[in-house]
PDB file of C-alpha atoms in Angstrom:
ATOM      1  CA  MET A 100      -0.001   0.001   0.000  1.00  0.00           C
ATOM      2  CA  PRO A 101       1.526   3.364  -1.023  1.00  0.00           C
ATOM      3  CA  ARG A 102       2.506   6.115   1.364  1.00  0.00           C
ATOM      4  CA  LEU A 103       1.419   9.556   0.296  1.00  0.00           C
ATOM      5  CA  ALA A 104       3.959  12.292  -0.370  1.00  0.00           C
ATOM      6  CA  PRO A 105       3.568  15.925   0.643  1.00  0.00           C
ATOM      7  CA  ARG A 106       1.565  18.034  -1.751  1.00  0.00           C
ATOM      8  CA  PHE A 107       4.792  19.450  -3.198  1.00  0.00           C
ATOM      9  CA  PRO A 108       7.431  16.735  -2.784  1.00  0.00           C
ATOM     10  CA  VAL A 109      11.110  17.510  -3.272  1.00  0.00           C
ATOM     11  CA  ARG A 110      13.388  15.393  -5.422  1.00  0.00           C
ATOM     12  CA  ASP A 111      16.409  13.886  -3.672  1.00  0.00           C
ATOM     13  CA  GLY A 112      19.217  14.622  -6.126  1.00  0.00           C
ATOM     14  CA  SER A 113      21.593  12.185  -4.431  1.00  0.00           C
ATOM     15  CA  ASP A 114      19.287   9.169  -4.744  1.00  0.00           C
ATOM     16  CA  GLN A 115      20.162   6.948  -7.733  1.00  0.00           C
ATOM     17  CA  ILE A 116      16.507   5.979  -8.121  1.00  0.00           C
ATOM     18  CA  ASN A 117      16.061   9.437  -9.689  1.00  0.00           C
ATOM     19  CA  LYS A 118      18.723   8.895 -12.349  1.00  0.00           C
ATOM     20  CA  GLY A 119      17.083   9.264 -15.761  1.00  0.00           C
ATOM     21  CA  LEU A 120      13.756  10.330 -14.240  1.00  0.00           C
ATOM     22  CA  VAL A 121      11.840  12.441 -16.782  1.00  0.00           C
ATOM     23  CA  GLY A 122       8.415  12.638 -15.159  1.00  0.00           C
ATOM     24  CA  ALA A 123       6.967  12.042 -11.697  1.00  0.00           C
ATOM     25  CA  TRP A 124       3.447  12.774 -10.512  1.00  0.00           C
ATOM     26  CA  MET A 125       2.639  11.805  -6.924  1.00  0.00           C
ATOM     27  CA  MET A 126      -1.070  12.643  -7.373  1.00  0.00           C
ATOM     28  CA  SER A 127      -1.121  14.057  -3.849  1.00  0.00           C
ATOM     29  CA  ASP A 128      -2.227  17.537  -4.955  1.00  0.00           C
ATOM     30  CA  GLY A 129      -5.711  17.136  -3.487  1.00  0.00           C
ATOM     31  CA  GLY A 130      -7.441  19.714  -5.657  1.00  0.00           C
ATOM     32  CA  GLY A 131      -7.115  22.303  -8.380  1.00  0.00           C
ATOM     33  CA  ALA A 132      -6.389  21.871 -12.050  1.00  0.00           C
ATOM     34  CA  ASN A 133      -2.753  20.755 -12.005  1.00  0.00           C
ATOM     35  CA  ALA A 134      -0.827  17.679 -10.956  1.00  0.00           C
ATOM     36  CA  TYR A 135       2.608  18.665  -9.738  1.00  0.00           C
ATOM     37  CA  ASP A 136       5.571  17.025 -11.491  1.00  0.00           C
ATOM     38  CA  TRP A 137       8.452  16.822  -9.009  1.00  0.00           C
ATOM     39  CA  SER A 138      11.042  15.453 -11.447  1.00  0.00           C
ATOM     40  CA  ARG A 139      13.868  17.707 -12.585  1.00  0.00           C
ATOM     41  CA  ARG A 140      12.024  18.253 -15.872  1.00  0.00           C
ATOM     42  CA  ARG A 141       9.038  19.903 -14.162  1.00  0.00           C
ATOM     43  CA  ASN A 142       6.717  18.810 -16.970  1.00  0.00           C
ATOM     44  CA  GLY A 143       3.471  20.686 -16.924  1.00  0.00           C
ATOM     45  CA  ALA A 144       0.195  18.850 -16.532  1.00  0.00           C
ATOM     46  CA  ILE A 145      -3.183  19.630 -18.023  1.00  0.00           C
ATOM     47  CA  GLN A 146      -6.115  18.082 -16.228  1.00  0.00           C
ATOM     48  CA  ALA A 147      -9.231  17.986 -18.322  1.00  0.00           C
ATOM     49  CA  PHE A 148     -11.390  16.624 -15.555  1.00  0.00           C
ATOM     50  CA  SER A 149     -14.607  17.499 -13.774  1.00  0.00           C
ATOM     51  CA  SER A 150     -15.240  17.517 -10.029  1.00  0.00           C
ATOM     52  CA  GLY A 151     -14.764  14.424  -7.890  1.00  0.00           C
ATOM     53  CA  VAL A 152     -11.395  13.311  -9.269  1.00  0.00           C
ATOM     54  CA  TRP A 153      -9.365  14.215  -6.192  1.00  0.00           C
ATOM     55  CA  GLY A 154     -10.346  11.631  -3.593  1.00  0.00           C
ATOM     56  CA  THR A 155      -9.068  10.435  -0.258  1.00  0.00           C
ATOM     57  CA  SER A 156      -8.137   7.037   1.056  1.00  0.00           C
ATOM     58  CA  SER A 157      -7.083   6.356   4.656  1.00  0.00           C
ATOM     59  CA  GLY A 158      -6.432  10.025   5.266  1.00  0.00           C
ATOM     60  CA  GLY A 159      -4.441  10.778   2.112  1.00  0.00           C
ATOM     61  CA  ASN A 160      -5.166  12.444  -1.223  1.00  0.00           C
ATOM     62  CA  ALA A 161      -5.220  10.419  -4.424  1.00  0.00           C
ATOM     63  CA  PHE A 162      -6.245  10.756  -8.061  1.00  0.00           C
ATOM     64  CA  THR A 163      -9.541   8.900  -8.515  1.00  0.00           C
ATOM     65  CA  PRO A 164     -10.854   8.992 -12.106  1.00  0.00           C
ATOM     66  CA  THR A 165     -14.240   7.386 -12.676  1.00  0.00           C
ATOM     67  CA  GLY A 166     -13.981   6.271 -16.295  1.00  0.00           C
ATOM     68  CA  SER A 167     -15.078   9.624 -17.685  1.00  0.00           C
ATOM     69  CA  SER A 168     -13.523  11.171 -20.788  1.00  0.00           C
ATOM     70  CA  SER A 169     -13.006  14.372 -18.777  1.00  0.00           C
ATOM     71  CA  GLN A 170     -11.004  12.691 -16.019  1.00  0.00           C
ATOM     72  CA  PHE A 171      -7.354  12.098 -16.808  1.00  0.00           C
ATOM     73  CA  VAL A 172      -3.996  13.823 -16.492  1.00  0.00           C
ATOM     74  CA  ALA A 173      -2.263  14.792 -19.731  1.00  0.00           C
ATOM     75  CA  THR A 174       1.096  16.407 -20.323  1.00  0.00           C
ATOM     76  CA  ASP A 175       3.041  17.312 -23.434  1.00  0.00           C
ATOM     77  CA  GLY A 176       4.728  14.076 -24.477  1.00  0.00           C
ATOM     78  CA  SER A 177       7.820  15.785 -25.878  1.00  0.00           C
ATOM     79  CA  PHE A 178       9.749  14.861 -22.721  1.00  0.00           C
ATOM     80  CA  LEU A 179       9.696  11.256 -23.938  1.00  0.00           C
ATOM     81  CA  PHE A 180      11.843  12.106 -26.945  1.00  0.00           C
ATOM     82  CA  SER A 181      14.723  14.033 -25.405  1.00  0.00           C
ATOM     83  CA  GLY A 182      16.921  11.003 -24.814  1.00  0.00           C
ATOM     84  CA  PRO A 183      17.293   7.293 -25.584  1.00  0.00           C
ATOM     85  CA  THR A 184      14.252   5.247 -26.581  1.00  0.00           C
ATOM     86  CA  THR A 185      14.473   3.054 -23.512  1.00  0.00           C
ATOM     87  CA  TYR A 186      11.778   3.546 -20.915  1.00  0.00           C
ATOM     88  CA  SER A 187      10.625   2.428 -17.497  1.00  0.00           C
ATOM     89  CA  VAL A 188       7.387   3.296 -15.733  1.00  0.00           C
ATOM     90  CA  SER A 189       6.092   2.786 -12.222  1.00  0.00           C
ATOM     91  CA  ILE A 190       2.691   3.506 -10.650  1.00  0.00           C
ATOM     92  CA  TRP A 191       0.474   2.511  -7.710  1.00  0.00           C
ATOM     93  CA  VAL A 192      -3.043   1.603  -8.815  1.00  0.00           C
ATOM     94  CA  LYS A 193      -6.303   0.270  -7.477  1.00  0.00           C
ATOM     95  CA  TRP A 194      -8.772  -0.753 -10.219  1.00  0.00           C
ATOM     96  CA  ARG A 195     -12.334  -0.247  -8.961  1.00  0.00           C
ATOM     97  CA  GLY A 196     -15.104  -2.266 -10.579  1.00  0.00           C
ATOM     98  CA  THR A 197     -15.837  -2.987 -14.244  1.00  0.00           C
ATOM     99  CA  GLN A 198     -13.629  -0.982 -16.587  1.00  0.00           C
ATOM    100  CA  GLN A 199     -14.508   0.735 -19.819  1.00  0.00           C
ATOM    101  CA  ALA A 200     -14.040  -1.393 -22.939  1.00  0.00           C
ATOM    102  CA  ALA A 201     -12.152   0.765 -25.435  1.00  0.00           C
ATOM    103  CA  PRO A 202     -12.637   0.518 -29.229  1.00  0.00           C
ATOM    104  CA  PHE A 203      -9.164  -0.956 -29.760  1.00  0.00           C
ATOM    105  CA  GLY A 204      -8.639  -2.687 -26.435  1.00  0.00           C
ATOM    106  CA  ASP A 205      -6.808  -1.204 -23.470  1.00  0.00           C
ATOM    107  CA  PRO A 206      -9.684  -1.408 -20.941  1.00  0.00           C
ATOM    108  CA  GLY A 207      -8.912   0.297 -17.672  1.00  0.00           C
ATOM    109  CA  ALA A 208      -5.916   2.128 -19.179  1.00  0.00           C
ATOM    110  CA  ILE A 209      -3.895   3.951 -16.515  1.00  0.00           C
ATOM    111  CA  MET A 210      -0.982   5.203 -18.587  1.00  0.00           C
ATOM    112  CA  GLY A 211      -0.089   5.702 -22.226  1.00  0.00           C
ATOM    113  CA  TYR A 212       0.914   7.884 -25.142  1.00  0.00           C
ATOM    114  CA  GLN A 213      -0.734   8.130 -28.531  1.00  0.00           C
ATOM    115  CA  THR A 214      -0.938  10.149 -31.720  1.00  0.00           C
ATOM    116  CA  ASN A 215      -4.336  10.468 -33.377  1.00  0.00           C
ATOM    117  CA  GLY A 216      -4.357   8.379 -36.519  1.00  0.00           C
ATOM    118  CA  GLY A 217      -0.893   7.156 -35.626  1.00  0.00           C
ATOM    119  CA  GLY A 218      -0.678   4.686 -32.810  1.00  0.00           C
ATOM    120  CA  GLN A 219      -0.373   3.952 -29.121  1.00  0.00           C
ATOM    121  CA  TRP A 220       2.763   3.325 -27.060  1.00  0.00           C
ATOM    122  CA  LEU A 221       3.762   2.728 -23.445  1.00  0.00           C
ATOM    123  CA  ILE A 222       0.293   1.439 -22.597  1.00  0.00           C
ATOM    124  CA  LEU A 223      -0.468   0.101 -19.118  1.00  0.00           C
ATOM    125  CA  SER A 224      -3.976  -1.297 -18.947  1.00  0.00           C
ATOM    126  CA  LEU A 225      -5.989  -4.460 -18.375  1.00  0.00           C
ATOM    127  CA  VAL A 226      -6.625  -7.242 -20.862  1.00  0.00           C
ATOM    128  CA  GLY A 227     -10.310  -7.489 -19.944  1.00  0.00           C
ATOM    129  CA  THR A 228     -12.808  -5.314 -18.115  1.00  0.00           C
ATOM    130  CA  ASN A 229     -13.011  -7.209 -14.793  1.00  0.00           C
ATOM    131  CA  PRO A 230      -9.927  -6.586 -12.615  1.00  0.00           C
ATOM    132  CA  ALA A 231     -10.794  -9.550 -10.416  1.00  0.00           C
ATOM    133  CA  THR A 232     -10.298 -12.054 -13.235  1.00  0.00           C
ATOM    134  CA  THR A 233      -8.240 -10.413 -15.995  1.00  0.00           C
ATOM    135  CA  GLN A 234      -4.524  -9.644 -16.318  1.00  0.00           C
ATOM    136  CA  ILE A 235      -2.422  -6.483 -16.582  1.00  0.00           C
ATOM    137  CA  TYR A 236      -1.155  -5.494 -20.046  1.00  0.00           C
ATOM    138  CA  TRP A 237       2.080  -3.660 -20.997  1.00  0.00           C
ATOM    139  CA  GLY A 238       2.315  -2.505 -24.607  1.00  0.00           C
ATOM    140  CA  PRO A 239       5.432  -0.399 -25.260  1.00  0.00           C
ATOM    141  CA  LYS A 240       5.302  -0.716 -29.061  1.00  0.00           C
ATOM    142  CA  ASN A 241       2.811   0.653 -31.573  1.00  0.00           C
ATOM    143  CA  TYR A 242      -0.068  -1.795 -32.216  1.00  0.00           C
ATOM    144  CA  ALA A 243       1.995  -4.694 -30.895  1.00  0.00           C
ATOM    145  CA  SER A 244       0.604  -7.560 -28.877  1.00  0.00           C
ATOM    146  CA  GLY A 245       2.499  -6.516 -25.764  1.00  0.00           C
ATOM    147  CA  ILE A 246       2.938  -8.733 -22.713  1.00  0.00           C
ATOM    148  CA  THR A 247       0.557  -9.666 -19.911  1.00  0.00           C
ATOM    149  CA  SER A 248       0.891 -10.559 -16.255  1.00  0.00           C
ATOM    150  CA  THR A 249       0.275 -14.072 -14.988  1.00  0.00           C
ATOM    151  CA  SER A 250      -1.886 -12.901 -12.084  1.00  0.00           C
ATOM    152  CA  SER A 251      -4.956 -10.698 -11.769  1.00  0.00           C
ATOM    153  CA  PRO A 252      -4.724  -7.372  -9.932  1.00  0.00           C
ATOM    154  CA  GLY A 253      -7.993  -7.895  -8.085  1.00  0.00           C
ATOM    155  CA  ASN A 254     -10.890  -5.507  -7.595  1.00  0.00           C
ATOM    156  CA  GLY A 255     -10.262  -2.682  -5.152  1.00  0.00           C
ATOM    157  CA  VAL A 256      -6.748  -3.890  -4.285  1.00  0.00           C
ATOM    158  CA  TRP A 257      -3.662  -1.675  -4.261  1.00  0.00           C
ATOM    159  CA  ARG A 258      -0.961  -2.920  -6.666  1.00  0.00           C
ATOM    160  CA  HIS A 259       2.432  -1.582  -7.566  1.00  0.00           C
ATOM    161  CA  VAL A 260       2.954  -1.932 -11.315  1.00  0.00           C
ATOM    162  CA  ALA A 261       6.300  -1.321 -13.026  1.00  0.00           C
ATOM    163  CA  ALA A 262       7.360  -2.004 -16.598  1.00  0.00           C
ATOM    164  CA  SER A 263      10.309  -1.405 -18.891  1.00  0.00           C
ATOM    165  CA  TRP A 264      11.207  -1.342 -22.573  1.00  0.00           C
ATOM    166  CA  ALA A 265      14.862  -1.841 -23.508  1.00  0.00           C
ATOM    167  CA  GLY A 266      14.501  -1.449 -27.270  1.00  0.00           C
ATOM    168  CA  THR A 267      13.955  -5.182 -27.849  1.00  0.00           C
ATOM    169  CA  THR A 268      12.765  -6.632 -24.545  1.00  0.00           C
ATOM    170  CA  ALA A 269       9.735  -5.661 -22.477  1.00  0.00           C
ATOM    171  CA  LYS A 270       9.318  -6.588 -18.802  1.00  0.00           C
ATOM    172  CA  LEU A 271       6.350  -6.288 -16.449  1.00  0.00           C
ATOM    173  CA  TYR A 272       6.484  -6.351 -12.646  1.00  0.00           C
ATOM    174  CA  ILE A 273       3.641  -6.634 -10.135  1.00  0.00           C
ATOM    175  CA  ASP A 274       4.266  -5.883  -6.456  1.00  0.00           C
ATOM    176  CA  GLY A 275       8.019  -6.026  -6.912  1.00  0.00           C
ATOM    177  CA  LYS A 276       8.159  -9.343  -8.797  1.00  0.00           C
ATOM    178  CA  GLN A 277       8.648  -9.896 -12.531  1.00  0.00           C
ATOM    179  CA  GLU A 278       5.585 -11.506 -14.066  1.00  0.00           C
ATOM    180  CA  ALA A 279       6.240 -11.276 -17.793  1.00  0.00           C
ATOM    181  CA  SER A 280       8.938 -10.698 -20.381  1.00  0.00           C
ATOM    182  CA  GLY A 281       8.782 -10.618 -24.153  1.00  0.00           C
ATOM    183  CA  THR A 282       9.954  -9.016 -27.399  1.00  0.00           C
ATOM    184  CA  PRO A 283       7.029  -7.067 -28.902  1.00  0.00           C
ATOM    185  CA  THR A 284       7.436  -5.789 -32.445  1.00  0.00           C
ATOM    186  CA  GLY A 285       6.333  -2.488 -33.934  1.00  0.00           C
ATOM    187  CA  SER A 286       7.512   1.091 -34.180  1.00  0.00           C
ATOM    188  CA  ASN A 287       9.011   3.275 -31.470  1.00  0.00           C
ATOM    189  CA  PRO A 288       6.999   6.207 -30.073  1.00  0.00           C
ATOM    190  CA  ALA A 289       6.646   9.189 -32.381  1.00  0.00           C
ATOM    191  CA  ALA A 290       6.230  12.796 -31.293  1.00  0.00           C
ATOM    192  CA  GLY A 291       2.900  14.529 -31.666  1.00  0.00           C
ATOM    193  CA  ASN A 292       0.542  14.205 -28.716  1.00  0.00           C
ATOM    194  CA  PHE A 293       0.079  13.867 -24.975  1.00  0.00           C
ATOM    195  CA  PHE A 294       1.294  11.410 -22.383  1.00  0.00           C
ATOM    196  CA  CYS A 295      -1.698  10.505 -20.220  1.00  0.00           C
ATOM    197  CA  ILE A 296      -2.265   9.099 -16.733  1.00  0.00           C
ATOM    198  CA  GLY A 297      -5.656   7.717 -15.731  1.00  0.00           C
ATOM    199  CA  GLY A 298      -6.540   6.903 -19.311  1.00  0.00           C
ATOM    200  CA  VAL A 299      -5.455   7.194 -22.933  1.00  0.00           C
ATOM    201  CA  ASN A 300      -6.986  10.152 -24.728  1.00  0.00           C
ATOM    202  CA  GLY A 301      -7.750  10.734 -28.404  1.00  0.00           C
ATOM    203  CA  ASP A 302      -9.343   8.705 -31.168  1.00  0.00           C
ATOM    204  CA  LEU A 303      -8.287   5.431 -29.494  1.00  0.00           C
ATOM    205  CA  ALA A 304      -9.423   6.628 -26.088  1.00  0.00           C
ATOM    206  CA  SER A 305      -9.791   4.515 -22.961  1.00  0.00           C
ATOM    207  CA  TYR A 306     -10.425   5.800 -19.446  1.00  0.00           C
ATOM    208  CA  SER A 307     -10.090   4.019 -16.132  1.00  0.00           C
ATOM    209  CA  THR A 308     -12.071   3.774 -12.906  1.00  0.00           C
ATOM    210  CA  THR A 309      -9.186   3.662 -10.482  1.00  0.00           C
ATOM    211  CA  THR A 310      -7.341   5.205  -7.583  1.00  0.00           C
ATOM    212  CA  LEU A 311      -3.833   6.246  -8.625  1.00  0.00           C
ATOM    213  CA  SER A 312      -0.704   7.440  -6.865  1.00  0.00           C
ATOM    214  CA  ASN A 313       3.003   7.954  -7.508  1.00  0.00           C
ATOM    215  CA  ALA A 314       3.404   7.721 -11.303  1.00  0.00           C
ATOM    216  CA  ARG A 315       6.970   7.905 -12.615  1.00  0.00           C
ATOM    217  CA  VAL A 316       8.695   7.674 -16.015  1.00  0.00           C
ATOM    218  CA  TRP A 317      12.407   7.122 -16.673  1.00  0.00           C
ATOM    219  CA  GLN A 318      14.472   7.166 -19.859  1.00  0.00           C
ATOM    220  CA  ARG A 319      16.480   4.189 -18.703  1.00  0.00           C
ATOM    221  CA  ILE A 320      15.834   0.650 -17.516  1.00  0.00           C
ATOM    222  CA  ILE A 321      15.208   0.421 -13.795  1.00  0.00           C
ATOM    223  CA  THR A 322      16.715  -2.731 -12.306  1.00  0.00           C
ATOM    224  CA  PRO A 323      14.795  -5.528 -10.555  1.00  0.00           C
ATOM    225  CA  ASN A 324      16.286  -4.327  -7.258  1.00  0.00           C
ATOM    226  CA  GLU A 325      15.011  -0.804  -7.939  1.00  0.00           C
ATOM    227  CA  VAL A 326      11.565  -2.143  -8.790  1.00  0.00           C
ATOM    228  CA  PHE A 327      11.486  -4.044  -5.512  1.00  0.00           C
ATOM    229  CA  ARG A 328      12.615  -0.943  -3.662  1.00  0.00           C
ATOM    230  CA  LEU A 329       9.811   1.136  -5.232  1.00  0.00           C
ATOM    231  CA  TYR A 330       7.355  -1.511  -4.069  1.00  0.00           C
ATOM    232  CA  ARG A 331       8.693  -1.685  -0.507  1.00  0.00           C
ATOM    233  CA  GLN A 332       9.573   2.034  -0.285  1.00  0.00           C
ATOM    234  CA  PRO A 333       6.984   3.869  -2.413  1.00  0.00           C
ATOM    235  CA  LEU A 334       8.482   7.274  -1.626  1.00  0.00           C
ATOM    236  CA  ALA A 335      12.042   6.308  -2.558  1.00  0.00           C
ATOM    237  CA  GLY A 336      13.824   9.344  -3.929  1.00  0.00           C
ATOM    238  CA  VAL A 337      11.543  11.864  -2.204  1.00  0.00           C
ATOM    239  CA  LEU A 338      12.748  14.172   0.546  1.00  0.00           C
ATOM    240  CA  LEU A 339      10.084  14.163   3.271  1.00  0.00           C
ATOM    241  CA  PRO A 340       9.458  16.550   6.148  1.00  0.00           C
ATOM    242  CA  LYS A 341      10.358  15.122   9.540  1.00  0.00           C
ATOM    243  CA  ARG A 342       7.781  13.763  11.986  1.00  0.00           C
ATOM    244  CA  ARG A 343       5.014  13.388   9.461  1.00  0.00           C
ATOM    245  CA  VAL A 344       3.678  10.212   7.859  1.00  0.00           C
ATOM    246  CA  TYR A 345       1.322  10.221   4.893  1.00  0.00           C
ATOM    247  CA  ASN A 346      -0.712   7.078   4.314  1.00  0.00           C
ATOM    248  CA  ILE A 347      -3.169   5.965   1.702  1.00  0.00           C
TER     249      ILE A 347
END
């Protein structure tokens, strides 16, 4: 279960977990129209959502989209193309109930990048609409089959999901353990649209009914030990005020 960061967390420049970090949204903002990116890049965030998206859980703030097309976080995806085409992502998620079935798959999408009329990349979603029985999907390549977890995330259960793309090999981790590996084919991401959290926007749109926290993107491959650390220490790399604990 994730621990919640302060509303404006501070990046620990000495922590190696932040090496290659190009985007990080804790989702602890609690209100307003912006999700604060605490990575060095300070990517802006546009939130095209209506009321009710900032929720609470066990005393902490969280991002709680309800499957609506007006409830997601989007930021200019150009930060994905300023370095090598190797990526890692990490996020805490709780899928809540039946998910929206998108036109081209990706039900319950929680992360992804797409260009209208072009393709989708870096997709984290479910295979089916029922989180209690389906698997988690990682699709780093355009229109590729991607890879899927061996276990189901469960309905209303916090999971830490991490994934990587090394140019040829994709890996998927659930709660600190590798569950899948494969070599999807297809094209690399192309510039031209938004990177989204809580859904995938555009003509191949899919939106999730979830509770989300602590979304990060790196332009490098995070190691299995780093994945396990992010699972056991959700606020790794964040400088926290003393004598305060934030729980979700």
